[in-house]
Coordinates of N, CA and C in Angstrom, one line a residue:
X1 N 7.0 18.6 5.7 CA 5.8 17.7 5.7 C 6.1 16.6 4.7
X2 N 6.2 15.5 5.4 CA 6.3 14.1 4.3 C 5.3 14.0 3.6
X3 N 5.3 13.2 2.5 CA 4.0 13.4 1.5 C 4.3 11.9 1.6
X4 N 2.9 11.4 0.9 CA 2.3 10.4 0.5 C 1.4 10.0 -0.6
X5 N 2.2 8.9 -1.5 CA 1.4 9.2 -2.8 C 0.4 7.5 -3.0
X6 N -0.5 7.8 -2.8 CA -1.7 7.1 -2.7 C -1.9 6.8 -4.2
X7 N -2.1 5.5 -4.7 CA -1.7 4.8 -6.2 C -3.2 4.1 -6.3
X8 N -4.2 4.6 -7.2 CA -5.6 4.4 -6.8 C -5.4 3.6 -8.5
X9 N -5.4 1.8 -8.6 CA -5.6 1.2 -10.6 C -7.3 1.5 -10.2
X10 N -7.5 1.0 -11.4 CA -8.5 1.0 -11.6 C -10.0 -0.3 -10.5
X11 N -10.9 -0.3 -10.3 CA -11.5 -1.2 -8.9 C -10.6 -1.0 -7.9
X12 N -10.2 0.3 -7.9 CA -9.5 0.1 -6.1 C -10.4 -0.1 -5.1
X13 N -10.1 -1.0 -4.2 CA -11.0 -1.4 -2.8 C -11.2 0.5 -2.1
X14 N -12.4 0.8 -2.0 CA -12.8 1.8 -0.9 C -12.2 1.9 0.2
X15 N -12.5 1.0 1.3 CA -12.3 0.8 2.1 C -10.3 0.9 2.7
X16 N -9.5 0.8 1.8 CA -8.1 0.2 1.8 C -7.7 1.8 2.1
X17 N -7.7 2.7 1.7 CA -7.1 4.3 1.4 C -7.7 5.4 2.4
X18 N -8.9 4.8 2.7 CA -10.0 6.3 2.9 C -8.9 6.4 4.3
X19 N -8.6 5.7 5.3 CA -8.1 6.3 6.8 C -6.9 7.1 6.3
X20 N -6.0 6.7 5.7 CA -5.1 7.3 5.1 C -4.8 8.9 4.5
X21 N -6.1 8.7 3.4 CA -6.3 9.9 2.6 C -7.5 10.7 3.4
X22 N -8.4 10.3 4.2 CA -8.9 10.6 5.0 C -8.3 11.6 6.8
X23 N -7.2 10.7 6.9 CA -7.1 11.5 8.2 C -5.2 11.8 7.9
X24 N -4.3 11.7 7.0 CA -3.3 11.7 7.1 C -2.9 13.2 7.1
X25 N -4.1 13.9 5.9 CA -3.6 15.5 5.9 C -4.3 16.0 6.8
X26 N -5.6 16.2 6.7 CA -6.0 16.7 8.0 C -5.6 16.7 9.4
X27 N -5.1 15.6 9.8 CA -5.2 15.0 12.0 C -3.8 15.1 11.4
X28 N -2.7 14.7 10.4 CA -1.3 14.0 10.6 C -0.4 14.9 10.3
X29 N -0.9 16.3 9.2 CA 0.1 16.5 8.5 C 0.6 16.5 7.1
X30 N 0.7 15.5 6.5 CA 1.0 14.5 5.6 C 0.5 14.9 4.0
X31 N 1.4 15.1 2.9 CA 1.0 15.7 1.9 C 0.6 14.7 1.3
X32 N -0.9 14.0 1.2 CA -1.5 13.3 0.6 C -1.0 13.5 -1.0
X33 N -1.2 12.9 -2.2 CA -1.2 13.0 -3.5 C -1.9 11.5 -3.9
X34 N -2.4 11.8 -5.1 CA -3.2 10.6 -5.8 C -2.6 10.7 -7.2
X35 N -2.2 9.3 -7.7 CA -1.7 9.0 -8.7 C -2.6 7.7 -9.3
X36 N -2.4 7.6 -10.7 CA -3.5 6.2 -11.4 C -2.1 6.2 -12.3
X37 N -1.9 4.9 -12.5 CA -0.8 4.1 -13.2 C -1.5 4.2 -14.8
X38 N -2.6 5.0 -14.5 CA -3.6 5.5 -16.2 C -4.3 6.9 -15.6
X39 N -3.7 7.7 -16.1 CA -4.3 9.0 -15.4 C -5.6 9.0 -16.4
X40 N -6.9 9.8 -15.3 CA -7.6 10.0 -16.0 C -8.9 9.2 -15.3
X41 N -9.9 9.0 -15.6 CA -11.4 8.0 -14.6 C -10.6 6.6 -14.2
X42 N -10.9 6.5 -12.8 CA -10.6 5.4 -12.1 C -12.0 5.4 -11.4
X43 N -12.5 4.2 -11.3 CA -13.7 3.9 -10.9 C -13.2 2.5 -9.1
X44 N -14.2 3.0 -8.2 CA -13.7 2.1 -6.9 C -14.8 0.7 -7.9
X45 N -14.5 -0.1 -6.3 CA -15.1 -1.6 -6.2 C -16.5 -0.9 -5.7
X46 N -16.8 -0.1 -5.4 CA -18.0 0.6 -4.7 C -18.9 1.7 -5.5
X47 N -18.3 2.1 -6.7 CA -18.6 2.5 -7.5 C -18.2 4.2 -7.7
X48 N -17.8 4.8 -7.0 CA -17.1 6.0 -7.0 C -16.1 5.8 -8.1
X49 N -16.5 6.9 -9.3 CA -15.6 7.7 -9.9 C -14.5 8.4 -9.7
X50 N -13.1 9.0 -9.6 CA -12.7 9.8 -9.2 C -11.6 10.6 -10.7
X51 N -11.7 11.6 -10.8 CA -11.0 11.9 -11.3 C -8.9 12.3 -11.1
X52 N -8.6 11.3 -11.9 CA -7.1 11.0 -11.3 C -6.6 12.0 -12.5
X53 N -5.8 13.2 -12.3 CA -5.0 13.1 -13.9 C -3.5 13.3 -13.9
X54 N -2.8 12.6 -12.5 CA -1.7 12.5 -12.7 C -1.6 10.6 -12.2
X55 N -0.3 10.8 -13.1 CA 0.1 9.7 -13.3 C 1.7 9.1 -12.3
X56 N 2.1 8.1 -12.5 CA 3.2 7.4 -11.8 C 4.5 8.4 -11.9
X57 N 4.8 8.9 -13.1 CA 6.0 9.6 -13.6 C 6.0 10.9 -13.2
X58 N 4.6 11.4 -12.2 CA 4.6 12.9 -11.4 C 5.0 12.7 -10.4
X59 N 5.3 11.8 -9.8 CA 5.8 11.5 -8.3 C 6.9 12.4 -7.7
X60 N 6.8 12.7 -6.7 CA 7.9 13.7 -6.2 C 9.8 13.2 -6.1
X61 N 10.7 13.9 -6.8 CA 12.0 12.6 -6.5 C 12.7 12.8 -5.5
X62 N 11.9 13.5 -4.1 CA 12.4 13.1 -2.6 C 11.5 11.8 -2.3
X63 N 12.4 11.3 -1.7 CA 11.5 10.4 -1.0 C 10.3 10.3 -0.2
X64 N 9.4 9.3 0.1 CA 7.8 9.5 0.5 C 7.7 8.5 0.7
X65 N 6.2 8.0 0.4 CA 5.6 7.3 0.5 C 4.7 6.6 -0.8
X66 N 5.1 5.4 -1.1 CA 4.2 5.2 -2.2 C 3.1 4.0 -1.3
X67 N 1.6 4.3 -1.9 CA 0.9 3.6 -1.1 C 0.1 3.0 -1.7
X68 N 0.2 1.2 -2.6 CA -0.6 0.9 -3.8 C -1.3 0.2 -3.3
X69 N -2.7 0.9 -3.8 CA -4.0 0.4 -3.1 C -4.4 -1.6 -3.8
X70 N -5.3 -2.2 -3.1 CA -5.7 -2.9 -3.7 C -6.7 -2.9 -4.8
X71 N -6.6 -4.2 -5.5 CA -8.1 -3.6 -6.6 C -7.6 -5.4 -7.6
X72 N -9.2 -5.8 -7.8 CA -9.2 -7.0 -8.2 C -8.5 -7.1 -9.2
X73 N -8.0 -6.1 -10.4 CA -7.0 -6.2 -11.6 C -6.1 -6.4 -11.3
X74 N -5.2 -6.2 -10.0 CA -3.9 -6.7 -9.6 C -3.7 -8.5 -9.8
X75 N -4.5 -9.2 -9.7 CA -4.6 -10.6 -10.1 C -5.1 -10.9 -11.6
X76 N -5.1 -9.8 -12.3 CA -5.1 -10.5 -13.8 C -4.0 -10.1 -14.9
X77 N -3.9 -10.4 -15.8 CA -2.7 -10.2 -16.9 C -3.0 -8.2 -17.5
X78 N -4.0 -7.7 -16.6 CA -4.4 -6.4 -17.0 C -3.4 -5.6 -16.0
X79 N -3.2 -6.4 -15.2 CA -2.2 -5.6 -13.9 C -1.2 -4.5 -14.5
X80 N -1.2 -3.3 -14.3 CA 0.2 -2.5 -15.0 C 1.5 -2.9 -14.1
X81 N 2.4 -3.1 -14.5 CA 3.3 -3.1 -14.6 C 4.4 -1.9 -13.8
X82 N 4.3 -2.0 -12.4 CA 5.2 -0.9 -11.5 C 6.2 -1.4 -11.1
X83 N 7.1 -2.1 -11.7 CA 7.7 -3.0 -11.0 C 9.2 -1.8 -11.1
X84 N 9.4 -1.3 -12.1 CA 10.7 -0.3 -11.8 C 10.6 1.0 -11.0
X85 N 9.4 1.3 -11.3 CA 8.7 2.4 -10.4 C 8.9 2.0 -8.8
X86 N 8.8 1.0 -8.7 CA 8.2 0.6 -7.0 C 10.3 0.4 -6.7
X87 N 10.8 0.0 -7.2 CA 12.3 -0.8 -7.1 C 12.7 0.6 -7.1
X88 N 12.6 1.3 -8.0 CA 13.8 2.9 -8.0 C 13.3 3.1 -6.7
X89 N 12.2 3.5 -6.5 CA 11.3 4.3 -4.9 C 11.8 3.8 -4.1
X90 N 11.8 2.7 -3.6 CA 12.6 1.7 -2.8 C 14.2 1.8 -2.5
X91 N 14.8 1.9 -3.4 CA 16.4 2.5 -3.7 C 16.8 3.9 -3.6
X92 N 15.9 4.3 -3.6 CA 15.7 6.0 -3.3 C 15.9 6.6 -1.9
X93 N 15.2 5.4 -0.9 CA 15.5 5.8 -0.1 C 13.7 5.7 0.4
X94 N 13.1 5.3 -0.8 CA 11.4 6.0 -0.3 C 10.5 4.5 0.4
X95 N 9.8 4.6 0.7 CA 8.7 3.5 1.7 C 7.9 3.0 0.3
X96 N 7.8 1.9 -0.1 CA 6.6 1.1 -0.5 C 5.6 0.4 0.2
X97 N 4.3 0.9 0.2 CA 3.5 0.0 1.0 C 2.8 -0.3 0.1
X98 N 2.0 -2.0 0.0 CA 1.1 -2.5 -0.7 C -0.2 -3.0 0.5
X99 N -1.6 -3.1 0.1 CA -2.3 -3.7 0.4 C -2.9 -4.7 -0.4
X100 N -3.6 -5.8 0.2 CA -4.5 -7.0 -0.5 C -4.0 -6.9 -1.5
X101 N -4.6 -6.9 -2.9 CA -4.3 -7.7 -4.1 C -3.3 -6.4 -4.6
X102 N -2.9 -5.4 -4.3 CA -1.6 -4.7 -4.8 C -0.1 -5.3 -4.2
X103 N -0.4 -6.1 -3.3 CA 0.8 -6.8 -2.4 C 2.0 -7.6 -4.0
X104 N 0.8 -8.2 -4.8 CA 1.2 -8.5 -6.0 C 2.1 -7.8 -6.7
X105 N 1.8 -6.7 -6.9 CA 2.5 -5.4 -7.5 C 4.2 -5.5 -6.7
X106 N 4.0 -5.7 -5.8 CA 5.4 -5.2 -4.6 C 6.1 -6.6 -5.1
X107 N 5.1 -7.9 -5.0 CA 6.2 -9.4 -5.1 C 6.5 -9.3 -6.8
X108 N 6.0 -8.8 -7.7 CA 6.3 -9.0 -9.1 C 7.9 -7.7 -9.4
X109 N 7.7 -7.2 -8.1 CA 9.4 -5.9 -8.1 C 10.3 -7.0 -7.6
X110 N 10.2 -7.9 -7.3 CA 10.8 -8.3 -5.8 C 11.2 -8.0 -4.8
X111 N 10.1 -6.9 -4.1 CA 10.7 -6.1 -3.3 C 10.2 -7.1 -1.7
X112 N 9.3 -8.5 -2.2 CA 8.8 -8.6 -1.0 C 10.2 -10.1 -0.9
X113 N 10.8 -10.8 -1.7 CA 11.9 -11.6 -1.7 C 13.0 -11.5 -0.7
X114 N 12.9 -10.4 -0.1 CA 13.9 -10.4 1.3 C 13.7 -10.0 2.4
X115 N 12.1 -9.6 2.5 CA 12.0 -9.0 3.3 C 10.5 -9.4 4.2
X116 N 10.1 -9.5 5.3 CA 9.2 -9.7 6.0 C 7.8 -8.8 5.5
X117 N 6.7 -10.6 4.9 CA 5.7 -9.6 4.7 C 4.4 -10.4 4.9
X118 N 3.3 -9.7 4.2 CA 1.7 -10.7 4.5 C 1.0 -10.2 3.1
X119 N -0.1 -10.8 3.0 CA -0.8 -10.5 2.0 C -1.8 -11.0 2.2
X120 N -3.2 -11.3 1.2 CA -4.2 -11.9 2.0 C -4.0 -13.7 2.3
X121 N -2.9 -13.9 1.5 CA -2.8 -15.1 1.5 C -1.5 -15.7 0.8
X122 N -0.7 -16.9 1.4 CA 0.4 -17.1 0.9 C 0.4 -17.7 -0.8
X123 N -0.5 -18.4 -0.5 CA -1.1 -19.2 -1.6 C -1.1 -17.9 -3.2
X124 N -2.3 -16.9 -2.4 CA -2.2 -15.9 -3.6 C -1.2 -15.0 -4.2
X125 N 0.2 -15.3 -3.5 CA 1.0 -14.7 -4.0 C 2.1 -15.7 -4.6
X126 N 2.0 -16.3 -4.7 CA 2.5 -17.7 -5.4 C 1.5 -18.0 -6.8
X127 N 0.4 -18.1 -6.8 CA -0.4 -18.5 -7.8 C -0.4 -17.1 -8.7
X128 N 0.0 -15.7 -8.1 CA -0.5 -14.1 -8.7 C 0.7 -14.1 -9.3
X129 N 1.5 -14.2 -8.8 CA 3.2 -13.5 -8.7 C 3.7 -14.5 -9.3
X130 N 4.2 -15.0 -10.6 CA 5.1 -15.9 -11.0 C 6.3 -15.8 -10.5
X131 N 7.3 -14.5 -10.7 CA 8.4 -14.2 -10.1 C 8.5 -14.5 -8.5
X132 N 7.7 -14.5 -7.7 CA 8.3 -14.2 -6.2 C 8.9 -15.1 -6.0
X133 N 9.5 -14.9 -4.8 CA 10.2 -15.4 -4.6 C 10.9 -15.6 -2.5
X134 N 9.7 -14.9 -2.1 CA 9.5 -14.7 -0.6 C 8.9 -15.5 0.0
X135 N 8.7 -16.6 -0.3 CA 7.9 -17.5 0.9 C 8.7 -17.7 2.2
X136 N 9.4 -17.6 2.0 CA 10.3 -17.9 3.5 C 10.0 -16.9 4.3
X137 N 10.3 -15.7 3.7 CA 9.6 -14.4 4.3 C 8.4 -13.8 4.6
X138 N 7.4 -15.0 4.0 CA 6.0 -14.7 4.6 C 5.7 -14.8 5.8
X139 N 4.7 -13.8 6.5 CA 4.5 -14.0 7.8 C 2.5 -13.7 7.6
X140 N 2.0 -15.1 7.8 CA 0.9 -15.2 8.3 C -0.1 -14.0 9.6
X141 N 0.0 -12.8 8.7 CA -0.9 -12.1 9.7 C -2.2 -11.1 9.7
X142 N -2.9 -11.1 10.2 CA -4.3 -10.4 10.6 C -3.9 -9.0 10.5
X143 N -2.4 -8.5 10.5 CA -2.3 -7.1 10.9 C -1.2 -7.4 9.7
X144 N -0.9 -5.5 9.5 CA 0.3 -5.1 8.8 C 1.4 -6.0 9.5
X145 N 2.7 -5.8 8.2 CA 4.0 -5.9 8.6 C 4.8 -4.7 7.5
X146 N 5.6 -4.4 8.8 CA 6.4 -3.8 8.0 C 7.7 -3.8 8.3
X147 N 9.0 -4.2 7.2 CA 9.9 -4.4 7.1 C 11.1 -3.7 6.7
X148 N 11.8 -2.8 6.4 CA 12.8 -2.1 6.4 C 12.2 -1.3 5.1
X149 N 11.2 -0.5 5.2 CA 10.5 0.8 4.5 C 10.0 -0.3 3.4
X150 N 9.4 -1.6 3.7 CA 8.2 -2.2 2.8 C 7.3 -2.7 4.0
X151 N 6.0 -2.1 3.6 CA 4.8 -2.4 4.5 C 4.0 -3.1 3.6
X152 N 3.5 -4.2 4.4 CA 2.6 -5.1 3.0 C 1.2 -5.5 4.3
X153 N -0.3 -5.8 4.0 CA -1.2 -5.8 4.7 C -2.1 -6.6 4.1
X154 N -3.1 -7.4 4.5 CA -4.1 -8.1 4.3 C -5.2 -6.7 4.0
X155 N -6.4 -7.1 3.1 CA -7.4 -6.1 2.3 C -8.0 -6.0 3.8
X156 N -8.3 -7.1 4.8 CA -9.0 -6.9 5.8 C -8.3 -5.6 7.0
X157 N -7.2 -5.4 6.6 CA -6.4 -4.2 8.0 C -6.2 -3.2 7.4
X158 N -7.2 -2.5 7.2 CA -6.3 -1.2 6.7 C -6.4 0.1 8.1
X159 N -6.3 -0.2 9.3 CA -5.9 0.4 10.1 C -4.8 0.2 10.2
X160 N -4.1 -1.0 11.0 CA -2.8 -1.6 10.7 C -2.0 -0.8 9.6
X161 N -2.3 -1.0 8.2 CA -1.7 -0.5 7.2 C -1.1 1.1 6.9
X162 N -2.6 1.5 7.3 CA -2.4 3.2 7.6 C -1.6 3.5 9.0
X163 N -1.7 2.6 10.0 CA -0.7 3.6 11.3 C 0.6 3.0 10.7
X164 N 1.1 2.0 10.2 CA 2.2 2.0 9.4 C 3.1 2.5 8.7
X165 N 2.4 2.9 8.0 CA 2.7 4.4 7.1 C 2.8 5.7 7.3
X166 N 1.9 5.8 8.4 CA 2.1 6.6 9.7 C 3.7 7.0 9.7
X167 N 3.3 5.8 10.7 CA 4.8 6.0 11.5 C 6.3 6.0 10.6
X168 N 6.2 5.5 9.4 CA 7.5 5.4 8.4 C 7.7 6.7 7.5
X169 N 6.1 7.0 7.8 CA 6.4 9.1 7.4 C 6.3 9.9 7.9
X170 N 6.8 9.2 9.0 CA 7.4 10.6 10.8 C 6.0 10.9 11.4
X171 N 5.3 9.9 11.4 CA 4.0 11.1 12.5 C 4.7 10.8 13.6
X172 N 4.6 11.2 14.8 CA 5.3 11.2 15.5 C 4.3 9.4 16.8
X173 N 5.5 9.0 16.8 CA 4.8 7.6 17.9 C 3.4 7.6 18.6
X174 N 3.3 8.9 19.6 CA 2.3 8.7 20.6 C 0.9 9.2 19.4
X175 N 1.4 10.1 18.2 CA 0.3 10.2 17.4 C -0.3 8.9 17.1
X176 N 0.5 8.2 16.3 CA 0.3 6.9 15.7 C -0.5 6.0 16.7
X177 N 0.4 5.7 17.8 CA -0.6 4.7 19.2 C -2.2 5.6 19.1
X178 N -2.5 6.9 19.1 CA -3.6 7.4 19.4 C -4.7 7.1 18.3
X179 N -3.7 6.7 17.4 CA -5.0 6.9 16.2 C -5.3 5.3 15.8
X180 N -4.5 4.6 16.4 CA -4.9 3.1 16.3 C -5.6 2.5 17.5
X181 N -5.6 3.5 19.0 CA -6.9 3.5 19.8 C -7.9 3.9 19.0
X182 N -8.1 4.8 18.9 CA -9.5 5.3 18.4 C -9.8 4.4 17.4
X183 N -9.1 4.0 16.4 CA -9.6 2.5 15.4 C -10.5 2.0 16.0
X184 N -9.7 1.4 17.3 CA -10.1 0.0 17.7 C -11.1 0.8 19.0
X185 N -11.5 1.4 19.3 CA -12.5 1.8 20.0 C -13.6 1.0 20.3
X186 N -14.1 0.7 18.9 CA -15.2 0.5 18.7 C -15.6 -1.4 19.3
X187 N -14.1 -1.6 19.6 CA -14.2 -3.1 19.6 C -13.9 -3.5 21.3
X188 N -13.5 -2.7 21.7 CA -13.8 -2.8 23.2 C -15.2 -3.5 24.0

């Protein structure tokens, strides 16, 4: 069973994680795990409490899935600091995915510098991210991208994001197509 470790700072966006942590162990399989880069009360944008009490340094050292949620601290000087965490994972062999304002987190590793990605905006990763260094590799999109085990997503897709993740920690294809119908059901 591939695991997935779900990276909740502090104001994580609701909405970014729940399909993931929501349907990955139950319908996928998938050894969900929750980590806080501050173990201990993390509070959403929505106001949910959660009690986190492991931290970045419990991570499993097979490879997985790291999946760093967004959350409006990503764009201030309060941001922690994953950048060796996210780069070893990556070198490991393991998948980094970022959403919305954690995409930050991924360009301050450089992990988005070579590689095809999105975020909510080109602009905000230029003005967030002093270091980056990917503009060339930005790709303007409404949906995930994902690029040689880095998935990066606008705060608006987190369907996109989750069958992404999906598929990079083996659910099997026709799983993945099924659960991004039923997403989009609703919009038929």
């Amino acid at each position: 069973m591939a695991h997935v470790t779900v990276l909740l700072p502090q104001g994580f966006a609701d909405w970014e994680y729940a399909l993931l942590a929501g349907t990955g162990g139950p319908f996928f399989g998938l050894d969900i795990r929750f980590v806080s880069p501050t173990p201990g009360e993390v509070t959403s944008q929505g106001g949910l409490t959660a009690h986190v009490p492991a931290g970045p340094d419990s991570l499993a050292s097979s490879p997985g899935v790291i999946a760093v949620i967004g959350s409006p601290l990503w764009a201030t000087d309060a941001a922690p600091d994953l950048s060796d965490l996210l780069r070893a994972h990556y070198h490991d062999g393991g998948v980094v995915a970022g959403i919305c304002g954690s995409t930050l987190a991924l360009a301050r590793a450089g992990l988005l510098d070579h590689h095809q990605h999105t975020s909510n905006d080109l602009q905000f990763l230029i003005e967030n991210a002093k270091t980056y260094a990917g503009q060339t590799s930005f790709k303007p999109s409404k949906k995930a991208v994902a690029d040689k085990r880095i998935i990066t997503s606008p705060g608006t897709a987190p369907v996109s994001f989750t069958a992404e993740i999906f598929a990079l920690a083996g659910v099997r294809p026709a799983s993945v197509t099924q659960f991004k119908s039923m997403m989009a059901a609703e919009h038929d």
